[in-house]
């Protein structure tokens, strides 16, 4: 017996009926590959994108999805090569179609009669789509957009109902508009000068370094990656020289995520002092900086009690690399943990705190009873 025509299953009636332990014996969907072409290409490689959008609320069988995929893929491979595009089927045939089959001869579906609304056995699968939902997408290079449009125009003839082929104003499969993509994701930003945010004995456990000293910002400002690197070098050099590289652990606590811009008009020496232009001009990426608040910790050093005065001096020298005002404070907590020094040993002994690398974490009373959460 052949397949029933799509008009029998085209409309979204009743609730979705997915495959489950209650709905067994469902035949595999005809479509197995939902992506073809250069699937692993990164976002920058294919900036253009074309979609097929459904203009009806309907059901699309797995057979028509596979036929559309083959038609679009064949046209793209033939005209621009298999590595010049990435095709993706955006809907999945999870809904199970049923048939109340009574006769098994040819054309039996047109001859048989039975109870209206009979339940029937699993017959195939279909995807339930809404108006405005994307069915297929192709991302490719700008010079192949017309080929992608033609490929999807041919593919949409495999579907029932009405569809629309649209060229997207977004970059590839991303959510960014093309005009904003490079600035939004900051392409062409120079790497920050600071690359290592921790130095010293980084893997030392929490018990080894009980003392901790911080540099705290007293202004709301931006600190460039250059000054962060200069401060790290100054503090690290002083500590290594005076107490050895394994007697401390230094950590930069802020990261230069903010991109600085410059509207460069002249390229000669001292041009930034000579040039004038529009106020508030956008400019190109020039560097990176960390945005800090009043009271935010910039750098920390944990060390042994007898080296606290060296850590204070190291951070005093480091803070001269920053603009504005900073404060060097000795912490009353144990190392980088949240526990106060006087209570740390006691909580570790009663297992209220657990080791967590250079930190400690509170033991939880929730979950399965184990040695980790059994305490008095």
Coordinates of C-alpha atoms in Angstrom, one line a residue:
X1 CA 0.0 0.0 0.0
X2 CA 1.4 3.4 -0.9
X3 CA 1.5 6.5 1.2
X4 CA -1.6 8.5 1.8
X5 CA -1.6 12.0 0.2
X6 CA -0.3 14.9 2.3
X7 CA -3.8 16.5 2.4
X8 CA -4.8 13.8 4.9
X9 CA -2.3 15.1 7.4
X10 CA -1.7 18.7 6.5
X11 CA -3.7 20.5 9.1
X12 CA -2.8 20.8 12.8
X13 CA -5.7 19.1 14.6
X14 CA -5.8 18.0 18.2
X15 CA -2.8 17.8 20.4
X16 CA 0.8 16.8 19.5
X17 CA 1.3 13.1 19.6
X18 CA 5.1 12.4 20.1
X19 CA 6.8 9.0 20.2
X20 CA 6.9 7.7 23.8
X21 CA 6.6 4.5 25.9
X22 CA 2.9 4.7 25.3
X23 CA 3.3 5.3 21.5
X24 CA 5.5 2.5 20.2
X25 CA 6.2 1.0 16.8
X26 CA 6.7 4.4 15.2
X27 CA 8.6 4.2 11.8
X28 CA 11.8 6.2 11.6
X29 CA 11.5 9.6 10.0
X30 CA 12.7 9.7 6.4
X31 CA 15.0 12.7 7.2
X32 CA 18.1 11.7 9.1
X33 CA 20.6 14.5 8.4
X34 CA 19.4 18.0 9.4
X35 CA 22.6 19.8 8.5
X36 CA 24.7 19.6 5.3
X37 CA 27.6 21.6 3.8
X38 CA 30.4 23.0 5.9
X39 CA 28.8 22.6 9.3
X40 CA 31.9 23.4 11.3
X41 CA 32.6 26.8 9.6
X42 CA 32.9 29.6 12.2
X43 CA 30.6 32.6 12.3
X44 CA 32.9 34.9 10.4
X45 CA 33.1 32.6 7.3
X46 CA 29.5 32.9 6.2
X47 CA 28.0 36.3 6.8
X48 CA 24.9 36.0 4.5
X49 CA 21.8 34.0 5.5
X50 CA 18.6 33.1 3.6
X51 CA 15.5 31.5 5.2
X52 CA 12.3 29.7 4.1
X53 CA 9.5 30.9 6.3
X54 CA 6.1 29.1 6.7
X55 CA 3.0 31.3 6.0
X56 CA 0.6 28.7 7.3
X57 CA -0.1 26.7 10.5
X58 CA 0.3 23.2 9.2
X59 CA 2.1 19.8 9.5
X60 CA 5.0 19.0 7.2
X61 CA 5.9 15.3 6.9
X62 CA 9.4 13.9 7.3
X63 CA 9.3 12.9 3.6
X64 CA 8.8 16.4 2.3
X65 CA 11.5 17.8 4.7
X66 CA 13.9 15.2 3.3
X67 CA 12.9 16.0 -0.3
X68 CA 13.4 19.8 0.3
X69 CA 16.8 19.2 1.9
X70 CA 18.0 17.1 -1.1
X71 CA 16.7 19.6 -3.6
X72 CA 18.4 22.6 -1.9
X73 CA 21.6 20.7 -1.1
X74 CA 22.0 19.4 -4.7
X75 CA 21.6 22.9 -6.2
X76 CA 24.1 24.5 -3.8
X77 CA 26.7 21.7 -4.2
X78 CA 26.4 21.8 -8.0
X79 CA 26.7 25.6 -8.3
X80 CA 29.0 26.8 -5.5
X81 CA 30.7 23.6 -4.0
X82 CA 30.1 21.6 -0.8
X83 CA 32.3 23.9 1.3
X84 CA 30.7 27.2 0.3
X85 CA 27.5 27.0 2.4
X86 CA 25.9 25.5 5.5
X87 CA 22.3 24.3 5.2
X88 CA 20.2 23.6 8.3
X89 CA 16.7 22.2 8.6
X90 CA 15.1 24.2 11.5
X91 CA 12.1 22.0 12.3
X92 CA 11.9 18.4 13.5
X93 CA 9.2 15.7 12.8
X94 CA 8.3 14.7 16.3
X95 CA 4.5 14.4 15.8
X96 CA 3.3 10.9 15.0
X97 CA 0.8 10.4 12.2
X98 CA -1.8 7.6 12.5
X99 CA -3.8 5.5 10.0
X100 CA -6.7 3.1 10.5
X101 CA -5.7 0.6 7.9
X102 CA -8.3 -2.0 7.1
X103 CA -7.4 -3.2 3.6
X104 CA -3.9 -3.9 2.3
X105 CA -4.4 -3.8 -1.5
X106 CA -3.4 -1.0 -3.9
X107 CA -5.5 2.1 -3.4
X108 CA -7.1 0.7 -0.3
X109 CA -7.1 4.1 1.4
X110 CA -9.6 5.3 -1.2
X111 CA -11.8 2.2 -1.0
X112 CA -12.0 1.4 2.7
X113 CA -14.6 2.9 5.0
X114 CA -14.8 2.7 8.8
X115 CA -15.6 4.5 11.9
X116 CA -15.0 8.3 11.7
X117 CA -12.2 9.4 14.0
X118 CA -10.8 6.0 14.4
X119 CA -7.5 5.9 16.4
X120 CA -5.3 3.9 14.0
X121 CA -1.6 2.8 14.1
X122 CA 1.5 4.9 13.8
X123 CA 2.1 5.6 10.1
X124 CA 4.8 8.3 9.9
X125 CA 6.0 11.5 11.5
X126 CA 5.5 15.2 10.8
X127 CA 6.7 18.6 12.1
X128 CA 4.0 21.0 13.4
X129 CA 4.8 24.5 12.3
X130 CA 3.4 27.9 13.0
X131 CA 2.9 31.0 10.8
X132 CA 6.2 32.9 10.6
X133 CA 8.3 29.9 11.7
X134 CA 11.6 29.3 9.9
X135 CA 11.7 25.9 8.1
X136 CA 15.2 25.9 6.5
X137 CA 18.2 28.2 6.5
X138 CA 21.3 28.5 4.4
X139 CA 24.3 30.6 5.5
X140 CA 26.9 31.4 2.8
X141 CA 29.2 34.1 1.4
X142 CA 27.7 37.3 0.1
X143 CA 28.5 36.5 -3.6
X144 CA 26.5 33.2 -3.3
X145 CA 23.3 34.8 -1.9
X146 CA 21.4 34.6 -5.2
X147 CA 22.2 30.8 -5.4
X148 CA 20.9 30.2 -1.9
X149 CA 17.7 32.1 -2.7
X150 CA 17.2 29.9 -5.8
X151 CA 18.0 26.7 -3.9
X152 CA 15.4 27.5 -1.3
X153 CA 12.9 28.6 -3.9
X154 CA 13.2 25.1 -5.4
X155 CA 13.1 23.4 -2.0
X156 CA 9.8 25.2 -1.0
X157 CA 7.9 23.4 -3.8
X158 CA 8.2 20.2 -1.8
X159 CA 6.1 21.7 1.0
X160 CA 2.3 22.1 1.0
X161 CA 0.8 25.5 1.6
X162 CA 2.6 28.9 1.2
X163 CA 6.1 29.7 2.1
X164 CA 8.3 32.8 1.8
X165 CA 12.0 33.0 0.9
X166 CA 13.7 35.9 2.7
X167 CA 17.3 37.1 2.9
X168 CA 18.2 37.8 6.5
X169 CA 19.6 41.2 7.7
X170 CA 21.5 39.3 10.5
X171 CA 25.1 37.9 10.3
X172 CA 24.9 34.2 9.4
X173 CA 23.1 32.2 12.1
X174 CA 23.9 34.7 14.8
X175 CA 21.4 37.1 16.5
X176 CA 23.5 40.2 15.5
X177 CA 22.5 42.6 12.8
X178 CA 25.2 42.8 10.1
X179 CA 25.9 46.5 10.6
X180 CA 26.5 45.9 14.3
X181 CA 28.2 42.5 14.2
X182 CA 31.8 43.6 14.1
X183 CA 31.4 46.4 16.6
X184 CA 29.1 44.4 18.9
X185 CA 31.4 41.5 19.0
X186 CA 34.4 43.8 18.8
X187 CA 36.3 42.3 15.9
X188 CA 39.8 43.7 15.4
X189 CA 40.3 44.5 19.1
X190 CA 44.0 44.3 20.1
X191 CA 44.8 41.6 22.7
X192 CA 45.0 43.0 26.3
X193 CA 48.6 43.5 27.5
X194 CA 47.9 41.4 30.6
X195 CA 47.8 37.7 29.9
X196 CA 48.6 36.1 33.2
X197 CA 46.2 36.9 36.0
X198 CA 47.8 34.7 38.7
X199 CA 51.4 34.2 39.6
X200 CA 53.3 32.5 42.5
X201 CA 52.2 29.2 44.0
X202 CA 48.8 29.0 42.4
X203 CA 48.0 25.4 43.4
X204 CA 48.7 25.9 47.1
X205 CA 45.7 24.7 49.2
X206 CA 43.8 27.0 51.5
X207 CA 45.7 26.0 54.7
X208 CA 49.2 26.9 53.3
X209 CA 48.7 30.7 53.1
X210 CA 46.5 32.1 55.9
X211 CA 47.3 35.8 55.5
X212 CA 45.8 38.0 52.7
X213 CA 46.4 41.6 51.5
X214 CA 44.2 43.5 49.1
X215 CA 44.4 46.6 46.9
X216 CA 41.0 48.3 46.9
X217 CA 39.9 51.0 44.5
X218 CA 38.6 54.2 46.0
X219 CA 37.3 55.6 42.7
X220 CA 34.8 54.6 40.0
X221 CA 37.1 54.5 37.0
X222 CA 38.6 52.5 34.1
X223 CA 42.0 50.8 34.4
X224 CA 43.7 49.9 31.2
X225 CA 45.2 46.4 30.6
X226 CA 48.7 48.1 30.4
X227 CA 48.5 49.4 34.0
X228 CA 47.2 46.1 35.2
X229 CA 50.1 44.3 33.7
X230 CA 52.6 46.9 35.1
X231 CA 51.1 46.5 38.6
X232 CA 51.3 42.7 38.3
X233 CA 54.9 42.8 37.3
X234 CA 55.9 45.2 40.0
X235 CA 54.2 43.2 42.8
X236 CA 55.4 39.9 41.5
X237 CA 59.0 41.0 41.1
X238 CA 59.1 42.4 44.7
X239 CA 57.6 39.2 46.2
X240 CA 59.9 36.8 44.2
X241 CA 63.0 38.8 45.1
X242 CA 62.2 39.0 48.9
X243 CA 60.4 35.8 49.8
X244 CA 60.7 33.4 46.8
X245 CA 58.3 32.4 44.1
X246 CA 56.6 29.6 46.2
X247 CA 55.9 31.7 49.3
X248 CA 52.9 33.6 47.9
X249 CA 49.9 33.5 45.5
X250 CA 49.1 36.8 43.6
X251 CA 45.8 37.2 41.8
X252 CA 44.5 40.1 39.6
X253 CA 40.8 40.4 40.5
X254 CA 39.6 42.6 37.6
X255 CA 39.5 41.8 33.9
X256 CA 39.9 44.3 31.0
X257 CA 36.7 43.4 29.1
X258 CA 35.8 47.0 28.1
X259 CA 37.0 48.1 24.7
X260 CA 38.5 51.5 24.3
X261 CA 38.0 53.4 21.0
X262 CA 39.9 56.1 19.1
X263 CA 38.8 58.2 16.1
X264 CA 42.3 58.3 14.5
X265 CA 42.5 60.8 11.7
X266 CA 46.3 61.4 11.5
X267 CA 49.0 58.8 11.7
X268 CA 52.1 60.9 12.5
X269 CA 53.7 61.1 15.9
X270 CA 51.6 63.2 18.4
X271 CA 48.6 63.1 16.1
X272 CA 46.2 62.6 19.0
X273 CA 47.1 66.0 20.3
X274 CA 46.8 67.7 16.9
X275 CA 43.7 66.3 15.3
X276 CA 40.2 67.6 15.8
X277 CA 37.1 66.0 14.6
X278 CA 33.4 65.4 15.4
X279 CA 32.7 65.2 19.1
X280 CA 31.6 61.8 20.3
X281 CA 32.9 60.1 17.1
X282 CA 32.7 56.3 17.4
X283 CA 36.3 55.3 16.4
X284 CA 38.1 52.0 16.1
X285 CA 39.1 49.6 18.8
X286 CA 42.2 50.9 20.5
X287 CA 42.8 48.8 23.6
X288 CA 41.0 47.3 26.6
X289 CA 40.3 48.4 30.2
X290 CA 38.6 47.1 33.3
X291 CA 35.7 49.2 34.7
X292 CA 35.9 49.2 38.5
X293 CA 33.7 50.5 41.3
X294 CA 34.5 52.2 44.6
X295 CA 35.4 49.5 47.2
X296 CA 36.2 46.9 44.5
X297 CA 39.3 44.6 45.0
X298 CA 41.9 45.1 42.3
X299 CA 44.7 42.7 43.4
X300 CA 45.2 40.2 46.2
X301 CA 48.2 38.4 47.6
X302 CA 47.8 35.5 50.0
X303 CA 51.0 34.4 51.9
X304 CA 52.3 33.2 55.2
X305 CA 51.9 35.4 58.3
X306 CA 55.6 36.3 58.5
X307 CA 55.5 37.7 54.9
X308 CA 52.6 40.0 55.4
X309 CA 54.8 43.2 55.6
X310 CA 56.4 42.2 52.2
X311 CA 52.9 41.7 50.6
X312 CA 51.8 45.1 51.9
X313 CA 55.0 46.7 50.4
X314 CA 54.6 44.9 47.1
X315 CA 51.0 46.1 46.7
X316 CA 52.0 49.6 47.8
X317 CA 54.5 49.7 44.9
X318 CA 51.9 48.2 42.5
X319 CA 49.2 50.7 43.2
X320 CA 51.4 53.5 41.9
X321 CA 50.8 52.0 38.4
X322 CA 47.0 52.9 38.7
X323 CA 45.4 56.3 38.3
X324 CA 43.3 57.6 41.1
X325 CA 43.3 56.5 44.7
X326 CA 43.7 53.0 46.1
X327 CA 43.9 51.5 49.6
X328 CA 46.1 48.6 50.7
X329 CA 44.4 46.6 53.4
X330 CA 45.3 43.4 55.3
X331 CA 42.3 41.1 55.4
X332 CA 40.8 39.5 58.6
X333 CA 39.8 36.5 56.6
X334 CA 41.8 33.3 56.0
X335 CA 43.6 33.5 52.6
X336 CA 41.2 33.7 49.7
X337 CA 38.4 32.0 51.7
X338 CA 35.2 33.7 53.2
X339 CA 36.0 32.4 56.7
X340 CA 37.3 34.7 59.4
X341 CA 40.7 33.6 60.7
X342 CA 39.5 33.0 64.3
X343 CA 36.7 30.7 63.1
X344 CA 38.5 28.9 60.2
X345 CA 40.3 26.1 62.1
X346 CA 37.2 25.5 64.2
X347 CA 34.9 25.2 61.2
X348 CA 37.4 22.9 59.4
X349 CA 37.6 20.7 62.5
X350 CA 33.8 20.4 62.8
X351 CA 33.5 19.9 59.0
X352 CA 31.3 23.0 58.5
X353 CA 33.8 24.0 55.8
X354 CA 35.3 21.8 53.1
X355 CA 38.5 22.2 51.1
X356 CA 37.9 23.6 47.6
X357 CA 41.4 24.3 46.1
X358 CA 42.6 27.7 47.2
X359 CA 39.1 28.4 48.6
X360 CA 36.8 26.6 51.1
X361 CA 33.1 26.0 50.7
X362 CA 30.4 25.5 53.3
X363 CA 29.3 21.8 53.8
X364 CA 25.7 21.3 52.8
X365 CA 23.1 19.4 54.8
X366 CA 21.2 18.6 51.6
X367 CA 21.5 15.6 49.3
X368 CA 22.7 12.1 49.8
X369 CA 24.3 11.3 53.3
X370 CA 28.0 11.0 52.8
X371 CA 31.2 11.9 54.8
X372 CA 31.1 15.3 53.2
X373 CA 27.8 16.4 54.7
X374 CA 27.9 14.6 58.0
X375 CA 28.9 17.0 60.8
X376 CA 27.7 17.8 64.3

